[in-house]
Tab-separated table of C-alpha atoms and ligand atoms in Angstrom:
chain	number	residue	atom	x	y	z
A	1	MET	CA	-62.117	-26.460	-25.673
A	2	ILE	CA	-62.234	-24.364	-22.676
A	3	THR	CA	-61.719	-20.979	-24.125
A	4	THR	CA	-65.055	-20.208	-25.580
A	5	MET	CA	-68.696	-21.711	-24.703
A	6	PRO	CA	-68.682	-25.540	-25.888
A	7	LEU	CA	-69.994	-26.346	-28.615
A	8	ALA	CA	-73.351	-28.835	-27.149
A	9	GLU	CA	-73.952	-25.751	-24.754
A	10	ALA	CA	-74.446	-23.563	-27.417
A	11	LYS	CA	-76.397	-25.906	-29.875
A	12	LYS	CA	-78.395	-26.018	-26.621
A	13	ASN	CA	-79.187	-22.998	-25.871
A	14	LEU	CA	-80.426	-22.697	-29.615
A	15	GLU	CA	-82.726	-25.502	-29.290
A	16	ARG	CA	-83.739	-23.882	-27.052
A	17	LYS	CA	-84.700	-19.993	-28.813
A	18	GLY	CA	-86.407	-23.201	-30.555
A	19	PHE	CA	-83.772	-23.035	-33.762
A	20	LEU	CA	-82.784	-26.224	-35.715
A	21	ALA	CA	-80.257	-25.568	-38.792
A	22	LEU	CA	-82.956	-26.780	-41.167
A	23	ASP	CA	-85.137	-24.130	-40.049
A	24	VAL	CA	-83.498	-21.384	-41.706
A	25	ASP	CA	-85.925	-20.256	-44.843
A	26	PRO	CA	-83.971	-21.279	-48.149
A	27	ASP	CA	-85.356	-17.964	-49.504
A	28	LEU	CA	-83.677	-15.767	-46.862
A	29	ASP	CA	-81.765	-12.677	-48.301
A	30	PHE	CA	-79.016	-13.279	-46.102
A	31	GLU	CA	-77.476	-9.395	-47.011
A	32	HIS	CA	-80.066	-8.179	-46.016
A	33	GLU	CA	-81.293	-9.946	-43.001
A	34	ILE	CA	-77.284	-9.265	-41.576
A	35	ASP	CA	-77.358	-5.170	-42.412
A	36	ARG	CA	-80.603	-5.178	-40.903
A	37	LEU	CA	-79.362	-6.775	-37.579
A	38	LYS	CA	-75.716	-4.832	-37.949
A	39	LYS	CA	-77.836	-1.690	-37.590
A	40	GLU	CA	-80.160	-3.454	-35.032
A	41	LYS	CA	-77.285	-4.607	-33.089
A	42	ASN	CA	-75.516	-1.572	-33.180
A	43	ALA	CA	-72.528	-5.417	-34.850
A	44	ILE	CA	-69.497	-4.773	-36.334
A	45	ILE	CA	-68.424	-7.045	-38.825
A	46	LEU	CA	-64.911	-8.030	-38.998
A	47	ALA	CA	-63.692	-9.788	-41.772
A	48	HIS	CA	-59.823	-11.162	-43.024
A	49	TYR	CA	-58.949	-11.669	-46.457
A	50	TYR	CA	-59.541	-15.301	-46.466
A	51	VAL	CA	-62.782	-15.639	-45.908
A	52	ASP	CA	-65.482	-16.335	-48.766
A	53	SER	CA	-65.902	-13.148	-51.346
A	54	GLU	CA	-69.522	-12.845	-50.510
A	55	ILE	CA	-68.695	-12.435	-46.447
A	56	GLN	CA	-65.870	-9.989	-47.211
A	57	ASP	CA	-68.502	-7.824	-49.123
A	58	ILE	CA	-70.598	-7.508	-46.310
A	59	ALA	CA	-68.239	-6.979	-43.597
A	60	ASP	CA	-67.072	-3.491	-42.325
A	61	TYR	CA	-64.143	-3.787	-42.212
A	62	ILE	CA	-61.906	-6.496	-43.932
A	63	GLY	CA	-58.152	-6.476	-43.132
A	64	ASP	CA	-55.074	-9.095	-41.940
A	65	SER	CA	-54.134	-10.230	-38.619
A	66	LEU	CA	-52.999	-6.525	-37.337
A	67	GLY	CA	-55.692	-4.221	-38.916
A	68	LEU	CA	-58.524	-6.884	-37.477
A	69	ALA	CA	-56.706	-6.596	-34.106
A	70	GLN	CA	-56.200	-2.482	-34.454
A	71	THR	CA	-60.073	-1.750	-35.583
A	72	ALA	CA	-60.917	-4.156	-32.539
A	73	ALA	CA	-59.059	-2.063	-30.152
A	74	LYS	CA	-61.156	0.811	-31.490
A	75	THR	CA	-64.396	-0.379	-32.156
A	76	GLU	CA	-67.661	1.327	-30.147
A	77	ALA	CA	-69.923	-1.593	-31.699
A	78	ASP	CA	-71.878	-3.444	-28.751
A	79	LEU	CA	-71.954	-6.592	-30.608
A	80	ILE	CA	-68.269	-7.748	-32.542
A	81	VAL	CA	-69.192	-10.390	-35.207
A	82	PHE	CA	-65.628	-11.905	-36.258
A	83	ALA	CA	-65.838	-13.502	-39.513
A	84	GLY	CA	-62.161	-15.237	-39.454
A	85	VAL	CA	-61.128	-17.846	-37.265
A	86	HIS	CA	-60.922	-18.864	-33.816
A	87	PHE	CA	-57.725	-17.248	-31.986
A	88	MET	CA	-58.822	-13.383	-33.948
A	89	ALA	CA	-61.762	-13.847	-31.754
A	90	GLU	CA	-59.964	-14.583	-29.240
A	91	THR	CA	-57.698	-11.438	-29.489
A	92	ALA	CA	-60.874	-9.210	-30.609
A	93	LYS	CA	-62.328	-10.671	-26.988
A	94	MET	CA	-59.227	-9.704	-25.158
A	95	LEU	CA	-59.417	-6.156	-26.137
A	96	ASN	CA	-62.897	-6.121	-25.370
A	97	PRO	CA	-63.973	-7.940	-22.121
A	98	GLU	CA	-66.451	-6.302	-21.832
A	99	LYS	CA	-68.345	-6.864	-24.771
A	100	LYS	CA	-69.667	-10.112	-26.196
A	101	VAL	CA	-67.840	-11.147	-29.357
A	102	ILE	CA	-69.313	-14.264	-31.578
A	103	LEU	CA	-68.048	-16.083	-34.093
A	104	PRO	CA	-70.246	-18.063	-37.345
A	105	ASP	CA	-68.482	-21.378	-36.323
A	106	LEU	CA	-66.861	-22.129	-33.495
A	107	LYS	CA	-64.970	-25.005	-35.213
A	108	ALA	CA	-63.245	-22.161	-37.329
A	109	GLY	CA	-59.777	-22.659	-35.547
A	110	CYS	CA	-55.676	-22.908	-36.572
A	111	SER	CA	-53.641	-25.836	-37.277
A	112	LEU	CA	-50.884	-23.622	-36.446
A	113	ALA	CA	-52.366	-22.232	-32.875
A	114	ASP	CA	-53.401	-26.084	-32.709
A	115	SER	CA	-49.286	-27.022	-33.260
A	116	CYS	CA	-48.685	-24.996	-29.768
A	117	PRO	CA	-50.091	-26.380	-26.861
A	118	PRO	CA	-49.577	-24.204	-23.736
A	119	HIS	CA	-48.987	-27.075	-21.431
A	120	LEU	CA	-46.030	-28.505	-23.744
A	121	PHE	CA	-44.583	-25.124	-24.492
A	122	LYS	CA	-44.656	-23.964	-20.960
A	123	LYS	CA	-41.864	-27.117	-20.410
A	124	PHE	CA	-40.095	-25.621	-23.714
A	125	LYS	CA	-40.248	-22.089	-22.333
A	126	ASP	CA	-38.907	-23.285	-18.526
A	127	ARG	CA	-35.660	-24.180	-20.518
A	128	TYR	CA	-34.670	-20.531	-21.167
A	129	PRO	CA	-35.449	-18.774	-18.292
A	130	ASP	CA	-33.635	-15.214	-19.559
A	131	HIS	CA	-35.263	-15.232	-22.835
A	132	VAL	CA	-38.103	-13.054	-24.141
A	133	VAL	CA	-40.936	-15.086	-25.917
A	134	VAL	CA	-42.296	-13.576	-29.121
A	135	SER	CA	-45.267	-15.211	-30.343
A	136	TYR	CA	-47.368	-15.271	-33.655
A	137	ILE	CA	-51.167	-14.094	-32.529
A	138	ASN	CA	-52.087	-17.447	-34.722
A	139	CYS	CA	-51.838	-18.555	-31.182
A	140	THR	CA	-54.442	-19.578	-28.353
A	141	ALA	CA	-55.224	-17.041	-25.843
A	142	GLU	CA	-53.458	-19.005	-22.971
A	143	LEU	CA	-50.754	-19.260	-25.417
A	144	LYS	CA	-50.494	-15.493	-25.156
A	145	THR	CA	-50.434	-15.603	-20.924
A	146	LEU	CA	-46.559	-17.184	-21.502
A	147	THR	CA	-45.631	-14.013	-24.249
A	148	ASP	CA	-43.864	-11.320	-23.891
A	149	ILE	CA	-44.962	-10.013	-26.938
A	150	CYS	CA	-47.034	-10.805	-29.669
A	151	CYS	CA	-46.802	-10.187	-33.298
A	152	THR	CA	-47.947	-10.287	-36.647
A	153	SER	CA	-46.459	-11.027	-40.397
A	154	SER	CA	-46.843	-7.117	-40.350
A	155	ASN	CA	-45.124	-6.140	-37.551
A	156	ALA	CA	-43.044	-9.228	-36.775
A	157	VAL	CA	-39.391	-7.253	-38.425
A	158	HIS	CA	-40.507	-4.261	-36.185
A	159	VAL	CA	-41.171	-6.826	-33.072
A	160	ILE	CA	-38.161	-8.518	-32.914
A	161	ASN	CA	-36.135	-5.629	-33.841
A	162	SER	CA	-37.851	-4.240	-30.282
A	163	VAL	CA	-36.278	-6.555	-28.054
A	164	PRO	CA	-32.822	-5.808	-26.874
A	165	GLU	CA	-30.218	-6.907	-28.655
A	166	ASP	CA	-28.779	-8.839	-25.494
A	167	ARG	CA	-31.800	-11.088	-25.021
A	168	GLY	CA	-32.701	-13.864	-26.383
A	169	ILE	CA	-35.736	-14.879	-27.920
A	170	ILE	CA	-38.652	-17.701	-28.493
A	171	PHE	CA	-40.601	-18.050	-31.624
A	172	ALA	CA	-43.664	-19.298	-31.525
A	173	PRO	CA	-45.639	-21.072	-33.301
A	174	ASP	CA	-44.952	-20.219	-36.414
A	175	LYS	CA	-41.430	-21.779	-37.600
A	176	ASN	CA	-41.413	-20.681	-41.261
A	177	LEU	CA	-41.866	-17.544	-40.209
A	178	GLY	CA	-38.996	-17.325	-37.733
A	179	THR	CA	-36.489	-18.720	-40.069
A	180	TYR	CA	-37.665	-15.538	-42.124
A	181	LEU	CA	-37.260	-13.291	-39.598
A	182	GLN	CA	-33.796	-14.835	-38.332
A	183	LYS	CA	-32.932	-13.289	-42.220
A	184	LYS	CA	-34.286	-10.400	-42.304
A	185	THR	CA	-33.319	-8.982	-38.444
A	186	GLY	CA	-30.258	-11.046	-37.558
A	187	ARG	CA	-31.346	-12.520	-34.962
A	188	ASP	CA	-30.659	-16.342	-33.830
A	189	LEU	CA	-34.432	-17.132	-32.128
A	190	ILE	CA	-35.394	-20.600	-30.884
A	191	LEU	CA	-37.578	-21.953	-32.734
A	192	TRP	CA	-41.002	-23.559	-31.543
A	193	ASN	CA	-41.839	-26.298	-34.507
A	194	GLY	CA	-45.404	-25.352	-36.177
A	195	THR	CA	-46.507	-24.904	-39.267
A	196	CYS	CA	-49.601	-23.469	-41.334
A	197	MET	CA	-51.339	-26.047	-43.286
A	198	VAL	CA	-51.943	-24.187	-45.894
A	199	HIS	CA	-48.797	-22.024	-46.510
A	200	GLU	CA	-46.855	-25.215	-45.989
A	201	ILE	CA	-48.350	-27.502	-48.915
A	202	PHE	CA	-47.723	-25.537	-51.596
A	203	SER	CA	-45.758	-27.608	-54.427
A	204	ALA	CA	-42.168	-25.933	-56.075
A	205	GLU	CA	-42.335	-28.196	-58.869
A	206	LYS	CA	-45.848	-26.448	-59.527
A	207	ILE	CA	-44.731	-23.144	-59.022
A	208	THR	CA	-41.507	-23.718	-61.182
A	209	LYS	CA	-43.745	-24.646	-63.686
A	210	ALA	CA	-46.559	-21.686	-63.447
A	211	MET	CA	-43.241	-19.516	-63.578
A	212	VAL	CA	-42.059	-20.899	-66.709
A	213	ARG	CA	-45.442	-20.860	-68.408
A	214	ASN	CA	-45.934	-16.808	-67.117
A	215	PRO	CA	-42.496	-15.416	-67.265
A	216	ASP	CA	-44.073	-11.962	-67.327
A	217	ALA	CA	-45.449	-13.055	-63.816
A	218	GLU	CA	-44.048	-11.984	-60.210
A	219	LEU	CA	-44.113	-14.861	-57.308
A	220	ILE	CA	-45.650	-12.964	-54.646
A	221	ALA	CA	-45.318	-15.241	-50.861
A	222	HIS	CA	-46.734	-15.222	-47.597
A	223	PRO	CA	-43.927	-15.911	-44.616
A	224	GLU	CA	-45.521	-18.683	-43.459
A	225	CYS	CA	-44.299	-20.361	-46.784
A	226	GLU	CA	-41.782	-22.699	-46.482
A	227	GLU	CA	-38.341	-21.603	-47.241
A	228	HIS	CA	-38.087	-22.941	-50.780
A	229	ILE	CA	-40.770	-21.188	-51.920
A	230	LEU	CA	-39.336	-17.609	-50.132
A	231	GLN	CA	-36.257	-18.494	-52.239
A	232	LYS	CA	-38.502	-18.065	-55.428
A	233	ALA	CA	-40.519	-15.171	-54.720
A	234	HIS	CA	-39.891	-11.807	-55.931
A	235	PHE	CA	-42.097	-10.038	-52.553
A	236	ILE	CA	-42.019	-11.359	-48.822
A	237	GLY	CA	-45.425	-9.913	-47.049
A	238	SER	CA	-48.506	-10.461	-45.100
A	239	THR	CA	-52.152	-10.272	-46.502
A	240	SER	CA	-51.939	-6.346	-46.513
A	241	GLN	CA	-48.500	-6.030	-47.947
A	242	LEU	CA	-49.018	-8.073	-50.574
A	243	LEU	CA	-52.382	-6.579	-51.125
A	244	ARG	CA	-50.979	-3.148	-51.916
A	245	TYR	CA	-47.693	-4.450	-53.530
A	246	THR	CA	-49.784	-5.981	-56.268
A	247	HIS	CA	-51.840	-2.648	-56.254
A	248	GLU	CA	-48.956	-0.474	-56.494
A	249	SER	CA	-46.306	-2.440	-58.899
A	250	ASP	CA	-46.192	-1.881	-62.213
A	251	THR	CA	-46.213	-6.015	-62.742
A	252	GLN	CA	-49.458	-6.863	-64.417
A	253	LYS	CA	-49.781	-10.559	-63.196
A	254	PHE	CA	-48.571	-12.291	-60.221
A	255	ILE	CA	-48.926	-15.989	-58.852
A	256	VAL	CA	-49.835	-15.645	-55.573
A	257	ALA	CA	-48.591	-18.024	-52.427
A	258	THR	CA	-51.075	-17.489	-49.871
A	259	GLU	CA	-54.777	-18.354	-49.216
A	260	SER	CA	-56.651	-17.901	-52.091
A	261	GLY	CA	-59.162	-15.639	-50.382
A	262	ILE	CA	-57.372	-12.967	-50.596
A	263	ILE	CA	-56.909	-12.670	-54.775
A	264	HIS	CA	-60.738	-11.048	-54.473
A	265	GLN	CA	-59.642	-7.876	-53.143
A	266	MET	CA	-56.634	-8.238	-55.108
A	267	GLU	CA	-58.917	-8.226	-57.901
A	268	LEU	CA	-61.423	-5.725	-57.196
A	269	LYS	CA	-57.716	-3.619	-56.560
A	270	SER	CA	-56.775	-3.726	-59.636
A	271	PRO	CA	-59.286	-5.123	-61.856
A	272	ASP	CA	-57.002	-4.794	-64.923
A	273	LYS	CA	-54.027	-7.975	-63.512
A	274	ASP	CA	-54.155	-11.096	-63.347
A	275	PHE	CA	-53.735	-13.401	-60.547
A	276	ILE	CA	-52.591	-16.933	-60.518
A	277	PRO	CA	-52.926	-18.689	-57.367
A	278	ALA	CA	-50.009	-20.850	-56.665
A	279	PRO	CA	-50.646	-24.401	-57.109
A	280	PRO	CA	-50.894	-26.205	-53.727
A	281	ASN	CA	-49.315	-30.505	-53.760
A	282	ASN	CA	-52.571	-32.051	-53.870
A	283	THR	CA	-55.121	-31.979	-56.744
A	284	CYS	CA	-56.540	-28.899	-56.169
A	285	ALA	CA	-56.110	-25.501	-58.503
A	286	CYS	CA	-55.991	-23.298	-55.081
A	287	ASN	CA	-55.564	-23.371	-51.642
A	288	ASP	CA	-57.749	-23.169	-49.361
A	289	CYS	CA	-58.265	-22.694	-44.917
A	290	PRO	CA	-60.472	-25.197	-44.066
A	291	HIS	CA	-60.884	-23.228	-41.053
A	292	MET	CA	-61.274	-19.498	-42.979
A	293	LYS	CA	-63.732	-20.881	-44.921
A	294	ARG	CA	-65.959	-22.798	-42.753
A	295	ASN	CA	-67.992	-19.062	-42.621
A	296	THR	CA	-70.773	-19.187	-44.617
A	297	MET	CA	-73.392	-15.860	-44.762
A	298	GLU	CA	-75.792	-18.382	-43.511
A	299	LYS	CA	-73.845	-19.014	-40.284
A	300	LEU	CA	-73.280	-15.181	-40.303
A	301	TYR	CA	-76.401	-14.432	-40.044
A	302	LEU	CA	-77.385	-18.022	-37.295
A	303	CYS	CA	-74.828	-16.176	-35.067
A	304	MET	CA	-75.736	-12.692	-35.512
A	305	GLU	CA	-79.614	-13.710	-35.398
A	306	TYR	CA	-79.196	-15.962	-32.127
A	307	GLU	CA	-76.146	-14.110	-31.065
A	308	LEU	CA	-74.476	-17.680	-30.907
A	309	PRO	CA	-71.202	-19.132	-30.914
A	310	GLU	CA	-69.992	-16.479	-28.032
A	311	VAL	CA	-66.306	-16.224	-27.123
A	312	ILE	CA	-65.771	-17.094	-23.683
A	313	LEU	CA	-62.617	-16.461	-22.035
A	314	ASP	CA	-61.204	-17.008	-18.495
A	315	GLN	CA	-60.623	-13.725	-16.626
A	316	TRP	CA	-56.874	-15.152	-15.433
A	317	VAL	CA	-56.446	-15.550	-19.414
A	318	ILE	CA	-57.861	-12.220	-20.397
A	319	ASP	CA	-55.821	-10.258	-17.676
A	320	LYS	CA	-52.798	-11.810	-18.195
A	321	GLY	CA	-52.307	-12.380	-21.470
A	322	VAL	CA	-53.757	-9.192	-23.054
A	323	ALA	CA	-50.023	-7.652	-21.863
A	324	CYS	CA	-48.499	-8.903	-24.998
A	325	ILE	CA	-51.246	-7.947	-27.419
A	326	ASP	CA	-51.152	-4.413	-25.825
A	327	ARG	CA	-47.130	-4.549	-26.279
A	328	MET	CA	-47.967	-5.138	-30.144
A	329	LEU	CA	-50.241	-2.732	-30.808
A	330	GLU	CA	-47.731	-0.012	-28.926
A	331	ILE	CA	-44.610	-1.011	-30.816
A	332	SER	CA	-47.053	-0.650	-33.934
A	333	ALA	CA	-48.225	2.293	-33.576
A	334	ARG	CA	-44.671	3.661	-33.126
A	335	ALA	CA	-43.524	2.251	-36.084
A	336	GLY	CA	-46.250	4.144	-37.931
A	337	LEU	CA	-47.787	0.515	-38.808
B	1	13P	P1	-51.833	-11.738	-42.015
B	1	13P	O1	-53.418	-11.822	-42.636
B	1	13P	O2	-51.598	-10.960	-40.849
B	1	13P	O3	-50.723	-11.713	-43.187
B	1	13P	O4	-52.063	-13.465	-41.890
B	1	13P	C1	-52.476	-14.755	-42.694
B	1	13P	C2	-52.830	-15.553	-41.790
B	1	13P	O5	-52.409	-16.662	-41.814
B	1	13P	C3	-54.265	-15.448	-41.030
B	1	13P	O6	-55.119	-16.408	-39.924
B	2	SF4	FE1	-54.241	-21.150	-39.342
B	2	SF4	FE2	-53.370	-20.934	-41.797
B	2	SF4	FE3	-55.849	-21.132	-41.657
B	2	SF4	FE4	-54.664	-19.125	-41.332
B	2	SF4	S1	-54.140	-20.021	-42.918
B	2	SF4	S2	-56.228	-19.105	-40.127
B	2	SF4	S3	-52.503	-19.691	-40.202
B	2	SF4	S4	-54.529	-22.862	-41.028
């Protein structure tokens, strides 16, 4: 992996410090230790809604991709600890090149980011030299160097609408979000064919059955879901928009078509309402992101103790890639997001 300290090197560093995974005292109070390290190191823990609830509960900030980027952009902490996935930690590093950014597990990647290798995207982009490139933030740092404006699911409509009508747009890497944006904005987007492994496996058949069994429930869905799922949804939005909707709506029951980690915050905000995870197309009852779920309390403690693994990016990647994130943050601020 070129954009981070390789795992072998990170492991060697840990071994040099006499650390072995088995050394962790099973009786250690992780919550207490993490809190101690947070104060000692002037660290901030940023967590996405999809990580385990115990990590959400000790984070300094929990949010969607936009909120996390905005918080990273203005933090005064010395150490940024990212309980999320790789592209999120990379974004925080690009916004804070002088700070140390660490994440509990270097293998916490993203199928969507992986579905768009920069060298192939470069060839694709070269076929449309006059087009503006809008990339979902769920992409690698290197892909951001080939991007004009970044977006998240919270601000994607504003970002697309900010591009002059007479300019063509390439949208990468999520074809489902792209298809949804074409409908919302009326713009004709050239789509890269990428998907999120979590949002593409919801079962329309099982969701329909859940809706029949729960006629008083509303289906709410993330725009990374496939079109046939979105067509059934009463409300579509980013994780933070789904959370706000469930809290503000008069409806008491929701079938939630996104990663099940968000349900923790929904239940905290609206303890009297019912939340049913939308079933996927396999034998599991709910839909977890295996990358987000790589974050554990033990790994969080270890990464804060040893300040490893660290996100390290080439300077040219930071210099070139941060411009599309800055543009996204400007558009969001103008839109009051
Ligand atoms: P948001 O939290 O921005 O809605 O994104 C969801 C997601 O898939 C993050 O990986
Ligand atoms: Fe990537 Fe999907 Fe997991 Fe989000 S939920 S990190 S888009 S694989």
